[in-house]
Each structure stands twice: as C-alpha cells, then as structure tokens.
C-alpha cells in the first residue's frame, strides 16, 4: 500500500486480509478526513480492479442505487414497434430486456465481468433505515431480483467497504455482517510519514513543524477537528507560498485550510495560536 | 504496507504466498478457548457469535507466521463492532489470553501499557496483573464469571417510590388530547416519495407501465410526492424535588406519548441520568411507574442539569439524536451548578437535532421570567419555550410550530 501513497498500519492490513479471505465487508468508522475513503481507492488500485462508488444520502432509493429502466429508449422502441403486429405481451418482453436496463452502482458491482470489483458504500450513515435494510439483503446474498427480468446473481462477489461518519447509529444487523475498523487521528510518526509520502518535495523541517502543529491543534476543543486531509491541504498551500518554516504570518494567512468553521476560527484566539507556535518552535530548536 | 509487518499479513496481496502453518498451532485447545472467549465477550454485551469464532479459526492457519499482534488484530476486526467497544475488548483480550501457552510470545508484548491499568503504579499494576491472570486464564474462566455476577450488588436498588395510582379514566382524557396533538406534532416531508396527485415530479417508471395498457401511448402521467414522515421524539424529564408536583402529570404524558408514537426515547435526570424507555413499554401505566421507581435511585433529589446533559451527550447522544429528532426537555431550569455547562451541552445537542423544545411548568405562572441562571443561559439554543398546558390545550398553531 505504501507504493500507492497510503501509510497503513497493522489494523488496516488485518482488515484487508480478512476482506480478501472471508469476503466479509469492512465497516470503517472515524473522524472526517482520516482516510476512510482512501482505503477503498488504494485497494482497487492494488488489485487492479474497478472501484465502484455509491455515495449515500437521505432518501437514496433502489432506482438510484441498484437499477433503473431507460425510459426514453423504451418509449422510442414502443413507437418503432407501433406498426408491427406484436401483442402487448410481446412488446413488454422486448422493452424490458437487458438492453434497456441502466445499471446503478450496486448492480454493476455484482455483475462486474472478469473479477471482483471493489464496492465503496460511502457515508452509509447518511442513508435512512429503509435503505440500510435493503443493503443488508444485497450484502448477505449478493443477488438482486428485478421483477421484469428475474433474479440476478453475483458473477464475482465484490470486496465491499462501507464508511460511516457516525452521524447516526447503524443497526446491529448491519454491524454483524461486517468487520469493524476504527481509524483514529494518526500519531505524530504516522502523520509525518503520510506527509512525506504524499508531498515528496517538502522541506523536512517544515514537515515536522506542520505535523507537530496539527497534533497540538487537535488537543484543543474544536467543533471540527482538522483531519489528515486538512494537513495535506495546508502543507500543499504552504509549499505553494514557498515557505520553508512556520511563522505567525504564514499560519494566519492560511488558517482557512485548517479550520473549516467560523466558530473555530474565532475560538482559536491569537494567544492560543502563539502558544502552539511557540511549542512547535521549541521542539525544533531543542534537539 | 507497514514495513514492520510484511511477513505476517503482507501475504494478503500475494494469494500464492500462503503456507499451511505451523506446528505451533495447538490443535484442540485453541477452538475451545476461542469459543470460551466468544462466550465471555457475549456476556459483556459484544455481538460475538459462534459464526465469528469459526471465521477467526478458519483464517488463522492461513497467516504465515502467527504472532500475538496478528492474532489480536484478527480477533479485534471480527469481534468488535463499534468504537465504544475497543477499550473493553483490549482489556478482555489481554486478561483472557495472558498465561495461555499457545504462543511463544506473551500477550504482554502486545500492549506497552496494559490498557486497564494505565496510570497505576508499577508495583501495584504488577500485582493487579497477577490477580487478573489467575482469574482470567482460559482454564479458570468459570470462576471469574461467578465473581462478576456477584459484583452487581443490590445497593443500587433503592426503596421504591410510591406513586398514587392512576385511574384509567384520567389516562383516556390525556390520550385524547395527545392524539389530537400528535397529528400535527412533528411530521415533516421526508426524502422518500410515494405516488400522489399533488406531486411535482413525474414517476416515469409507473407512467410507462400504465401506458402499456393503451398500447404504449402515455395517456396519464403518474406523479410522485414526498411522503410525510414522523420525527422521532426524545424526552428528557427532570425528576428533582422541585419538579415533584408535576411528576405525576408528566409521567402520564410521557407514557401516553410512548403508547401513541412508536419512535420515542425517554430519559430522566436529577443528579444523574438514566434511560427509561424500557420502563414505558409495559402494558399498563402503573406497572411502568413501578418499574421506573425501582430503576431510578435519584428521584426527588437535587438537580445538576449541566452534569446530566453532559452525561447524555457522552453516552446516548450519538445513538438517539438524528437530524429527524425533536428533543423535548421537561424541566423547571432550577439548577445548582454553573450555567455555562448547560449552555455548552445544549449547543452540542442543538447541532444534532431538528428541533429543541424546552417545556417549563413554571412558565404558566402569570409573571414568570426565565431568570434562573441555567434557564437564561439555555434560551439562545431553544427553538420553542413554552409550558405543557399551552402545548396541549392550545390551538393547532402551537403544535404546528414544532413541525
């Protein structure tokens, strides 16, 4: 995973191993921006297979998640058939054929030809309970029934990864179907190696300072604590500004990369900022 | 891939690299211990079934070199199902598998600091560990279970509080009113649609199906409209001494709400906070009240509103509060603690719910002003501040505001 730009640890590696072995879906929970979605992307890259993504939202229904008929095409076909002597049943047979079926993420994941796809069901906590129940059915049998076509079975069972931001408690039934993986904010060392891996040109001193800064900021009481995504964003913007070390001016100019909430921007007062900066600088000058 | 880890699970990406392990795997003993471990987890409230134990046993021989870390992570992935369980699992794993001779390395190496004893002195923790080991090693597992049962002392069950019995007639009257209220209370168009004449979007699928009857000509359009959905109710009831005279009435109200609406969760608080949803599920109100008095030790005591709200936010908020929840607080707002805590915790709640309502029985007195410090601090976060009477007796307007 390292070669593909992902700094893993043993918990993540074990979960992926079990996913390969048991085909048991992984339910990943963690704060925003700690790399939950990345796991699926990198996995698809490593396996050289397709990544199929289903973004969940409230009201997500079967026709957006599973399949939909191509109505325009069906209507045209019916017009063409107008003059013919087919009976209603025969017409029905034609227009509800596979060529009029639009595959949505879940259906295309289980009918992926050649090999298993990686199916990412993102932010499953945003979908409602009804959808969760439907998802359970698909995840346990990997088959779906379409009234007009019959049952479609999975050709290759996909590798399923679900992510959740814990805005809603997921049902026990769904949890039971999955193995569980909690991704926490990274430690100093892990965050530093992520930074160095993703931004290879970065000045080592700046990287250490940025990491130390972020680690300290996360201990403060904030509404939205910055994740690794913010660290990378921030580092990239500092690189763009050609900064080689952190000073007050550059930090204040780029605060918008770290704090995404007006209350947090106000809450992190100048004093606190200076305090954190002083601590960060002390580390650098110490050893 | 983690560089420290390639020999063990790195094989995940080279399916050809599997070897059958290993003379070290103790046949016979491991499966039994795994099932015992599984039973232990279940007893502690984990969702661990034999199915997961079988999966773990099935997968272990496929790891090249089984070491403690690999063993630990495999079990953790399979047995843990929510974040709150992680610490508990670590402690149980540590105490259960320590002292078992199945692996050359000891489980101590797994945790630099044993999770349960962080912070205690070295000599103490050593002692504690010894005890733990003796108690929890797989072979002596049964003794441990007995002690854990004995730990639930009857101290917590305080003398039951007596409520005056409630007659069925009184309840009928209450339910009548609530039914009226419930129709308008807390419904909101959901994201899901159903077929309906007032809708704006055309349901192509049904229109087309319908048209087949006319030989493919679309004669009528079937439309979809948003389905109305009920919001979930979460009730926080103050049961401190100052609320005593209202308790009886409020409990009736809550019982009726539970009866008439499915999705309702109730909590009572005073100096502490307890979930009492289960109590209200009983078939008649007097049983419900009896259960309640048995479960709630802090009845008619002091009030620590801020503290109770904090407990609620820590323990229950992530489970019961959603963007389709109406949170109703029934309290007089008379608190003995700092008001800032109340404000802080209410701000957290407010972020998670659709509506936050505070029903204050005192607000019925003619010249009431929310002067109590906690009440004043709470006001900015409250969507609706009124009394129960006004809500129940008022015209539709009052209830509709909640929707």
XYZ file of C-alpha atoms in Angstrom:
690
model
C 0.000 0.000 0.000
C 2.966 2.251 0.663
C 3.863 2.395 -3.048
C 0.367 3.561 -3.776
C 0.581 6.505 -1.465
C -1.101 5.099 1.602
C 0.510 4.757 5.001
C -1.119 1.752 6.537
C -0.911 0.085 9.921
C -1.497 -3.402 11.172
C -5.169 -2.880 11.997
C -5.924 -1.752 8.452
C -3.783 -4.507 6.932
C -5.542 -7.162 9.001
C -8.956 -5.934 7.961
C -7.993 -6.043 4.305
C -6.542 -9.510 4.737
C -9.840 -10.685 6.239
C -11.737 -8.987 3.434
C -9.697 -10.980 0.921
C -10.018 -14.228 2.833
C -13.582 -14.178 4.094
C -15.124 -11.656 1.714
C -16.507 -10.071 4.846
C -17.289 -6.377 4.278
C -15.320 -3.806 6.279
C -17.195 -1.113 8.123
C -14.791 1.788 8.589
C -15.594 4.497 11.085
C -13.520 7.504 12.028
C -13.495 11.268 12.087
C -13.768 13.227 8.871
C -10.566 13.352 6.859
C -8.621 10.449 8.350
C -8.505 8.471 5.104
C -11.517 6.148 5.253
C -12.423 6.510 1.612
C -8.751 6.303 0.616
C -8.613 2.690 1.812
C -11.051 1.608 -0.884
C -9.382 3.662 -3.576
C -5.951 2.272 -2.817
C -7.275 -1.265 -2.549
C -8.816 -1.023 -6.005
C -5.530 0.298 -7.347
C -3.529 -2.543 -5.819
C -5.883 -5.216 -7.060
C -6.024 -3.558 -10.456
C -9.780 -3.732 -10.403
C -12.618 -1.328 -10.772
C -13.732 0.919 -7.923
C -17.473 1.332 -7.847
C -18.671 4.026 -5.521
C -22.093 4.535 -4.048
C -22.455 7.841 -2.238
C -25.263 7.621 0.292
C -27.717 10.377 1.178
C -31.075 10.577 2.858
C -33.781 9.315 0.547
C -31.426 7.226 -1.563
C -33.657 4.631 -3.167
C -33.447 1.479 -5.188
C -33.630 3.197 -8.557
C -30.521 5.273 -7.830
C -28.601 2.545 -6.044
C -29.492 -0.596 -7.942
C -31.040 -0.183 -11.372
C -33.349 1.951 -13.454
C -35.020 1.414 -16.786
C -34.021 3.626 -19.678
C -37.431 5.157 -20.272
C -36.569 7.354 -23.214
C -35.194 4.368 -25.083
C -38.199 2.295 -24.111
C -40.643 4.902 -25.405
C -38.769 5.201 -28.693
C -38.781 1.460 -29.071
C -42.512 1.349 -28.486
C -43.017 3.972 -31.186
C -40.985 1.894 -33.623
C -42.999 -1.147 -32.742
C -46.256 0.734 -33.369
C -46.927 -0.602 -36.806
C -45.969 -4.159 -36.005
C -48.427 -6.882 -35.218
C -46.880 -7.868 -31.861
C -49.196 -8.416 -28.949
C -48.921 -6.383 -25.742
C -47.093 -9.238 -24.020
C -44.524 -9.480 -26.783
C -43.920 -5.742 -26.692
C -43.443 -5.933 -22.949
C -40.923 -8.714 -23.393
C -38.894 -6.545 -25.742
C -38.853 -3.263 -23.859
C -37.995 -4.822 -20.521
C -34.944 -6.562 -21.901
C -31.416 -6.173 -20.526
C -30.508 -3.622 -23.200
C -32.926 -1.155 -21.618
C -31.536 -1.621 -18.133
C -29.374 1.102 -16.626
C -27.073 -0.411 -14.056
C -26.536 1.625 -10.912
C -23.574 1.046 -8.538
C -24.871 -1.976 -6.614
C -25.927 -3.878 -9.703
C -22.778 -3.086 -11.649
C -20.674 -4.179 -8.660
C -22.157 -7.641 -8.548
C -22.259 -8.106 -12.311
C -18.706 -6.919 -12.886
C -17.231 -9.236 -15.530
C -13.823 -10.970 -15.152
C -13.114 -10.278 -11.497
C -14.393 -8.894 -8.226
C -14.778 -5.163 -8.074
C -14.220 -3.008 -5.017
C -17.560 -1.606 -3.935
C -17.317 1.512 -1.790
C -20.510 2.429 0.027
C -19.594 5.863 1.266
C -21.138 7.534 4.321
C -23.715 4.845 4.863
C -24.917 6.660 7.993
C -26.472 9.312 5.768
C -28.876 6.903 4.134
C -32.054 6.145 6.055
C -33.057 2.952 7.839
C -35.082 1.718 4.880
C -32.050 1.754 2.660
C -29.927 0.106 5.291
C -32.376 -2.790 5.426
C -32.246 -3.146 1.666
C -28.461 -3.031 1.744
C -28.415 -5.885 4.229
C -30.320 -8.044 1.802
C -27.882 -7.349 -1.011
C -24.827 -7.828 1.211
C -25.941 -11.172 2.546
C -26.923 -12.875 -0.723
C -25.191 -10.806 -3.377
C -28.176 -11.247 -5.600
C -30.985 -8.957 -6.596
C -34.319 -9.641 -8.142
C -35.741 -7.418 -10.830
C -39.423 -8.201 -11.322
C -39.247 -7.959 -15.113
C -36.030 -9.937 -15.524
C -35.825 -12.364 -12.629
C -33.017 -12.872 -10.152
C -29.520 -11.733 -10.999
C -26.751 -13.475 -9.102
C -23.302 -12.088 -8.469
C -20.764 -13.303 -11.005
C -17.943 -12.297 -8.689
C -18.640 -11.301 -5.115
C -17.291 -7.757 -4.753
C -14.991 -6.538 -1.987
C -17.263 -4.289 -0.006
C -16.074 -1.354 2.066
C -18.556 0.803 3.970
C -17.645 4.067 5.607
C -19.545 5.973 8.258
C -19.111 9.307 9.997
C -21.277 8.329 12.950
C -23.971 10.917 12.376
C -26.458 8.158 13.064
C -26.143 4.857 14.869
C -26.109 1.971 12.402
C -28.232 -1.078 13.081
C -26.794 -4.090 14.878
C -27.745 -6.295 11.931
C -25.521 -4.319 9.587
C -22.694 -4.276 12.097
C -22.951 -8.022 12.491
C -22.490 -8.535 8.752
C -19.280 -6.506 8.758
C -15.910 -6.494 10.396
C -15.173 -3.293 12.208
C -12.303 -0.897 11.707
C -11.851 2.345 13.626
C -9.365 4.763 12.110
C -8.221 7.370 14.601
C -6.265 10.556 14.062
C -2.725 9.449 13.228
C 0.169 9.565 15.665
C 2.989 12.041 15.090
C 5.157 9.495 13.280
C 2.355 8.237 11.086
C 1.218 11.704 10.122
C 4.786 12.719 9.334
C 5.300 9.760 7.043
C 1.974 10.423 5.320
C 3.098 13.986 4.699
C 6.465 12.916 3.341
C 4.913 10.248 1.170
C 2.243 12.445 -0.376
C 4.345 15.589 -0.780
C 7.804 14.216 -1.596
C 9.409 17.618 -2.165
C 8.612 19.001 1.260
C 11.265 20.531 3.470
C 11.862 18.084 6.369
C 11.819 20.829 8.962
C 8.541 22.236 7.649
C 7.023 18.758 7.615
C 7.935 18.195 11.249
C 6.600 21.606 12.210
C 3.339 21.107 10.390
C 2.833 17.706 11.969
C 3.627 18.994 15.441
C 1.265 21.913 14.912
C -1.613 19.693 13.816
C -1.074 17.237 16.649
C -1.350 20.096 19.139
C -4.316 21.746 17.483
C -6.279 18.506 17.763
C -5.955 18.552 21.533
C -7.860 21.863 21.674
C -11.612 21.941 21.986
C -12.941 22.470 18.478
C -16.200 21.847 16.681
C -14.499 20.300 13.670
C -11.066 18.945 14.383
C -8.823 19.013 11.333
C -8.019 15.602 9.815
C -5.148 14.364 7.695
C -6.834 15.776 4.603
C -6.501 19.247 6.126
C -2.849 18.602 6.977
C -2.116 17.743 3.357
C -4.097 20.716 2.054
C -2.308 23.048 4.372
C 1.127 21.670 3.601
C 0.411 21.970 -0.111
C -0.639 25.607 0.240
C 2.441 26.422 2.303
C 4.553 24.818 -0.400
C 2.825 26.966 -2.979
C 3.693 30.033 -0.923
C 7.330 28.830 -0.834
C 7.539 28.695 2.937
C 10.264 26.605 4.481
C 9.250 27.025 8.084
C 6.213 28.083 10.056
C 5.870 31.622 11.292
C 2.900 33.558 12.572
C 2.328 35.410 9.365
C 2.122 32.377 7.128
C 0.000 30.459 9.627
C -2.512 33.274 9.923
C -2.682 33.669 6.164
C -3.528 30.009 5.670
C -5.743 29.308 8.686
C -8.656 28.672 6.341
C -7.028 25.411 5.278
C -7.170 24.044 8.819
C -10.322 25.425 10.382
C -13.483 24.946 8.409
C -15.886 26.555 10.842
C -16.278 30.226 11.679
C -16.659 29.456 15.381
C -13.416 27.514 15.381
C -11.626 30.353 13.649
C -12.887 32.669 16.369
C -12.294 30.196 19.149
C -8.635 29.694 18.282
C -7.594 33.035 19.656
C -4.324 34.707 18.857
C -2.934 33.750 22.250
C -3.630 30.076 21.709
C -2.089 30.253 18.284
C 1.051 31.867 19.630
C 1.217 29.275 22.373
C 1.051 26.408 19.893
C 3.564 28.070 17.598
C 5.969 28.650 20.470
C 5.725 24.998 21.460
C 6.329 23.904 17.891
C 9.355 26.127 17.576
C 10.733 24.951 20.905
C 10.743 21.380 19.621
C 12.676 22.379 16.563
C 15.334 24.240 18.459
C 15.615 21.647 21.224
C 17.417 18.609 19.817
C 2.100 -1.508 3.620
C 3.527 -1.112 7.086
C 7.179 -2.029 6.835
C 7.175 -3.824 10.177
C 4.514 -6.149 9.044
C 5.270 -7.850 5.736
C 5.987 -11.377 6.969
C 2.725 -11.763 8.747
C -0.158 -10.309 6.871
C 1.609 -8.826 3.907
C 0.647 -12.035 2.201
C -2.790 -10.564 1.778
C -1.729 -9.291 -1.586
C 0.108 -12.355 -2.799
C -2.511 -15.058 -2.624
C 0.007 -17.638 -3.783
C 2.188 -16.972 -0.770
C 0.086 -18.828 1.787
C 1.598 -21.688 3.644
C -0.125 -24.046 5.955
C 1.002 -23.262 9.436
C 2.728 -24.377 11.735
C 3.425 -26.976 14.282
C 2.959 -24.307 16.846
C -0.747 -24.176 16.445
C -2.104 -26.175 19.314
C -4.791 -28.396 17.953
C -7.802 -28.877 20.111
C -7.078 -26.287 22.702
C -7.465 -23.232 20.541
C -11.003 -23.857 19.298
C -12.338 -24.418 22.782
C -10.650 -21.362 24.140
C -11.890 -19.343 21.211
C -15.451 -20.357 21.954
C -14.969 -19.544 25.622
C -13.553 -16.173 24.720
C -16.531 -15.646 22.472
C -18.936 -16.511 25.291
C -17.117 -14.111 27.574
C -17.456 -11.311 25.020
C -21.123 -12.061 24.607
C -21.637 -11.813 28.328
C -20.094 -8.368 28.245
C -22.507 -7.198 25.586
C -20.439 -7.743 22.453
C -22.116 -9.038 19.327
C -19.913 -12.095 19.163
C -21.476 -15.253 17.840
C -20.054 -18.650 17.055
C -20.003 -17.583 13.419
C -17.265 -15.038 14.113
C -15.322 -17.558 16.191
C -15.445 -20.011 13.292
C -14.278 -17.315 10.895
C -11.355 -16.495 13.150
C -10.378 -20.156 13.488
C -10.705 -20.633 9.762
C -8.478 -17.740 8.900
C -5.677 -18.160 11.434
C -3.977 -21.126 9.713
C -3.696 -19.018 6.585
C -1.463 -16.431 8.141
C 2.152 -17.325 7.582
C 3.553 -16.665 10.979
C 1.023 -16.273 13.693
C 2.234 -13.847 16.303
C 0.333 -12.119 19.040
C -0.182 -8.910 17.158
C -1.660 -10.678 14.156
C -3.818 -12.825 16.396
C -5.030 -9.755 18.282
C -5.918 -7.785 15.168
C -7.779 -10.659 13.540
C -9.887 -11.137 16.634
C -10.442 -7.425 17.039
C -11.598 -6.957 13.454
C -14.106 -9.732 13.782
C -15.449 -9.311 17.306
C -15.583 -5.569 17.790
C -18.436 -3.794 16.094
C -18.347 -0.242 17.400
C -15.768 2.205 18.630
C -17.033 2.179 22.202
C -16.136 -1.488 22.454
C -12.456 -1.112 21.561
C -11.165 -0.452 25.091
C -13.300 -3.132 26.631
C -12.082 -5.598 24.042
C -8.438 -4.781 24.699
C -8.892 -5.381 28.402
C -10.748 -8.658 27.914
C -8.331 -9.892 25.281
C -5.392 -9.105 27.473
C -6.709 -10.771 30.586
C -8.164 -13.784 28.822
C -5.257 -14.828 26.646
C -2.403 -13.982 29.029
C -0.936 -17.056 30.531
C -2.147 -19.295 27.774
C 0.807 -21.240 26.423
C -0.379 -21.373 22.842
C 2.112 -18.829 21.587
C 5.744 -18.337 22.340
C 5.432 -14.637 22.850
C 3.321 -13.446 25.674
C 0.419 -11.152 25.356
C 2.264 -8.607 27.469
C 4.305 -7.664 24.475
C 1.171 -6.632 22.733
C 0.452 -3.704 24.973
C 3.218 -1.485 26.088
C 0.945 -0.430 28.891
C -1.800 -2.863 29.766
C -4.922 -0.937 28.880
C -6.848 -1.404 32.089
C -4.110 -0.243 34.385
C -2.787 2.842 32.750
C -1.744 5.331 35.372
C -1.414 2.992 38.337
C 1.967 2.467 39.980
C 4.286 -0.237 38.704
C 4.244 -2.485 41.732
C 0.502 -2.173 42.024
C -0.117 -2.873 38.407
C 2.121 -5.884 38.628
C 0.056 -7.224 41.480
C -3.179 -6.459 39.763
C -1.948 -8.195 36.692
C -1.087 -11.312 38.619
C -4.523 -11.435 40.087
C -6.068 -10.809 36.734
C -4.063 -13.587 35.186
C -5.036 -16.077 37.823
C -8.658 -15.184 37.454
C -8.929 -14.913 33.775
C -6.693 -17.521 32.232
C -8.759 -19.626 29.876
C -8.797 -22.697 32.101
C -10.190 -20.916 35.113
C -12.624 -18.882 33.242
C -15.671 -20.189 35.056
C -14.681 -18.852 38.460
C -14.393 -15.401 37.021
C -17.904 -15.428 35.725
C -19.266 -16.090 39.168
C -17.436 -13.179 40.720
C -18.649 -10.847 38.053
C -22.236 -11.765 38.774
C -21.752 -11.200 42.479
C -20.485 -7.722 41.752
C -23.944 -6.431 40.904
C -24.808 -5.603 44.460
C -28.357 -4.761 45.439
C -27.175 -1.402 46.740
C -28.280 0.255 43.564
C -31.858 -0.760 44.002
C -33.187 1.774 46.441
C -36.521 1.693 48.142
C -39.221 2.048 45.509
C -41.054 5.301 45.353
C -44.790 5.191 45.686
C -46.930 6.906 43.154
C -50.583 7.404 43.763
C -52.392 5.034 41.468
C -53.591 6.416 38.193
C -57.107 5.638 37.073
C -57.792 4.557 33.549
C -60.244 7.406 33.018
C -57.655 10.081 33.638
C -55.385 8.474 31.117
C -58.092 8.304 28.461
C -58.570 12.038 28.670
C -54.853 12.626 28.332
C -54.589 10.314 25.352
C -57.423 12.069 23.603
C -55.554 15.322 23.806
C -52.256 13.864 22.789
C -53.794 12.158 19.808
C -55.028 15.485 18.628
C -51.606 16.968 19.195
C -49.792 14.053 17.672
C -51.423 14.505 14.314
C -49.687 17.806 13.765
C -46.760 17.311 16.083
C -43.519 16.622 14.445
C -44.141 15.437 10.951
C -42.083 16.738 8.101
C -41.840 15.797 4.428
C -39.263 13.054 4.098
C -36.886 12.430 1.237
C -38.793 9.402 0.055
C -41.627 9.652 -2.405
C -44.895 7.903 -2.975
C -47.429 8.076 -5.765
C -49.692 11.027 -5.246
C -51.683 13.565 -7.162
C -50.149 16.641 -5.621
C -46.585 15.762 -6.526
C -44.334 17.689 -8.853
C -42.068 15.011 -10.246
C -43.263 12.514 -12.807
C -42.854 8.865 -11.956
C -41.620 7.661 -15.340
C -41.489 4.046 -14.346
C -45.137 3.883 -13.366
C -46.277 6.148 -16.184
C -44.715 3.801 -18.668
C -46.128 0.699 -17.056
C -49.513 2.352 -17.090
C -49.187 3.248 -20.759
C -48.756 -0.354 -21.822
C -52.459 -0.800 -21.298
C -53.015 1.799 -24.020
C -50.585 0.208 -26.425
C -47.646 2.381 -25.438
C -49.279 5.803 -25.569
C -48.700 7.772 -22.429
C -52.202 8.952 -21.630
C -51.840 9.913 -17.999
C -48.756 10.869 -16.077
C -48.277 9.262 -12.695
C -46.794 11.702 -10.248
C -44.819 11.324 -7.080
C -44.941 13.409 -3.942
C -42.878 13.481 -0.791
C -44.031 11.082 1.854
C -44.699 12.676 5.226
C -42.526 11.209 7.910
C -42.841 11.387 11.627
C -39.966 12.769 13.545
C -38.517 10.833 16.427
C -39.123 12.177 19.911
C -36.512 12.188 22.646
C -37.698 13.321 26.061
C -35.531 14.450 28.952
C -37.533 14.681 32.162
C -36.308 16.467 35.263
C -37.280 14.458 38.366
C -35.632 16.553 41.038
C -37.500 17.643 44.155
C -38.588 20.960 42.739
C -40.417 19.145 39.956
C -42.252 16.765 42.317
C -45.696 18.291 41.988
C -45.586 17.960 38.212
C -44.032 14.496 38.041
C -47.247 12.543 38.175
C -48.765 14.508 35.335
C -45.611 14.485 33.246
C -45.169 10.749 33.595
C -48.701 10.239 32.347
C -47.876 12.459 29.416
C -44.727 10.540 28.588
C -46.448 7.203 28.943
C -49.161 8.296 26.515
C -46.578 9.581 24.081
C -44.784 6.246 24.153
C -48.048 4.445 23.623
C -49.212 6.530 20.725
C -45.978 7.093 18.876
C -43.529 4.351 18.145
C -40.239 6.156 17.958
C -39.834 7.748 21.345
C -36.932 7.565 23.780
C -37.134 8.820 27.340
C -34.550 9.766 29.907
C -34.974 11.036 33.446
C -32.403 13.169 35.196
C -31.700 14.810 38.527
C -28.249 14.382 39.936
C -27.682 11.612 37.395
C -29.275 10.448 34.153
C -30.900 7.149 33.204
C -32.551 5.829 30.077
C -36.083 4.732 30.953
C -37.504 3.899 27.532
C -37.898 0.251 28.507
C -39.970 1.094 31.585
C -42.591 2.781 29.457
C -43.034 -0.226 27.212
C -45.121 -2.066 29.804
C -48.754 -2.669 29.083
C -50.237 -0.510 31.808
C -49.083 2.697 33.330
C -48.965 1.539 36.936
C -46.513 -1.244 36.107
C -44.497 1.282 34.175
C -44.323 3.571 37.180
C -43.376 0.708 39.484
C -40.513 -0.255 37.158
C -39.479 3.327 36.975
C -39.282 3.833 40.727
C -37.180 0.704 41.007
C -34.743 1.865 38.330
C -34.232 5.465 39.277
C -32.353 5.977 42.548
C -32.055 9.741 42.350
C -35.741 10.593 42.407
C -36.689 13.816 44.252
C -33.073 14.692 44.867
C -31.034 17.676 43.824
C -30.603 18.959 40.300
C -27.445 19.013 38.232
C -28.790 19.908 34.843
C -25.454 20.642 33.198
C -23.892 17.458 34.503
C -26.868 15.361 33.397
C -26.831 16.886 29.927
C -23.147 16.157 29.646
C -23.774 12.523 30.575
C -26.488 12.395 27.952
C -24.202 13.812 25.284
C -21.405 11.448 26.133
C -23.378 8.256 26.466
C -26.532 8.471 24.411
C -26.499 11.427 22.042
C -24.781 9.640 19.167
C -27.295 6.820 19.397
C -30.597 8.626 19.776
C -30.200 12.069 18.222
C -30.535 12.489 14.460
C -31.486 15.286 12.134
C -35.032 13.931 12.297
C -35.306 14.101 16.056
C -37.269 16.519 18.197
C -35.662 16.802 21.608
C -38.035 17.848 24.382
C -36.705 18.861 27.769
C -39.192 18.975 30.633
C -37.626 20.904 33.470
C -38.050 23.999 35.622
C -34.469 25.024 34.943
C -33.626 25.416 38.634
C -30.049 24.236 38.859
C -27.340 24.168 41.484
C -24.426 24.302 39.099
C -22.683 26.665 36.760
C -24.913 27.755 33.905
C -22.161 27.695 31.274
C -22.137 23.909 31.305
C -25.827 23.859 30.428
C -25.263 26.260 27.546
C -22.315 24.288 26.230
C -24.106 20.948 26.284
C -27.279 22.394 24.783
C -25.218 23.803 21.926
C -23.947 20.300 21.212
C -27.463 18.863 21.281
C -28.830 21.630 19.120
C -26.382 20.762 16.368
C -27.666 17.233 16.142
C -31.457 17.615 16.223
C -34.223 19.083 14.112
C -35.871 20.962 16.963
C -35.028 21.594 20.592
C -38.007 22.320 22.832
C -37.992 23.236 26.493
C -41.263 22.828 28.355
C -41.134 24.635 31.643
C -44.058 24.174 34.048
C -43.173 27.433 35.789
C -43.786 29.431 32.663
C -47.532 29.163 33.319
C -47.381 31.402 36.352
C -48.546 34.877 35.288
C -45.403 36.954 35.531
C -42.792 34.270 35.046
C -39.498 35.320 33.576
C -36.731 32.868 32.811
C -34.430 34.403 35.380
C -32.805 31.257 36.803
C -29.210 31.279 35.576
C -29.393 27.946 33.779
C -32.674 28.775 32.137
C -31.385 32.118 30.908
C -28.230 30.518 29.566
C -30.271 27.891 27.791
C -32.655 30.224 25.972
C -30.477 31.019 22.929
C -30.377 27.345 21.962
C -34.067 26.617 22.315
C -36.388 26.659 19.335
C -39.539 26.742 21.398
C -40.030 27.652 25.014
C -43.487 27.152 26.423
C -45.493 25.282 29.031
C -47.090 21.903 28.636
C -50.582 23.235 29.188
C -50.260 25.699 26.400
C -48.962 22.994 24.132
C -51.747 20.549 24.936
C -54.680 22.924 25.105
C -53.587 25.442 22.571
C -54.875 25.550 19.072
C -53.100 23.892 16.251
C -50.749 26.823 15.931
C -48.662 25.902 18.928
C -48.151 22.327 17.820
C -47.559 23.237 14.226
C -44.576 25.288 15.261
C -42.869 22.102 16.264
C -43.365 20.536 12.887
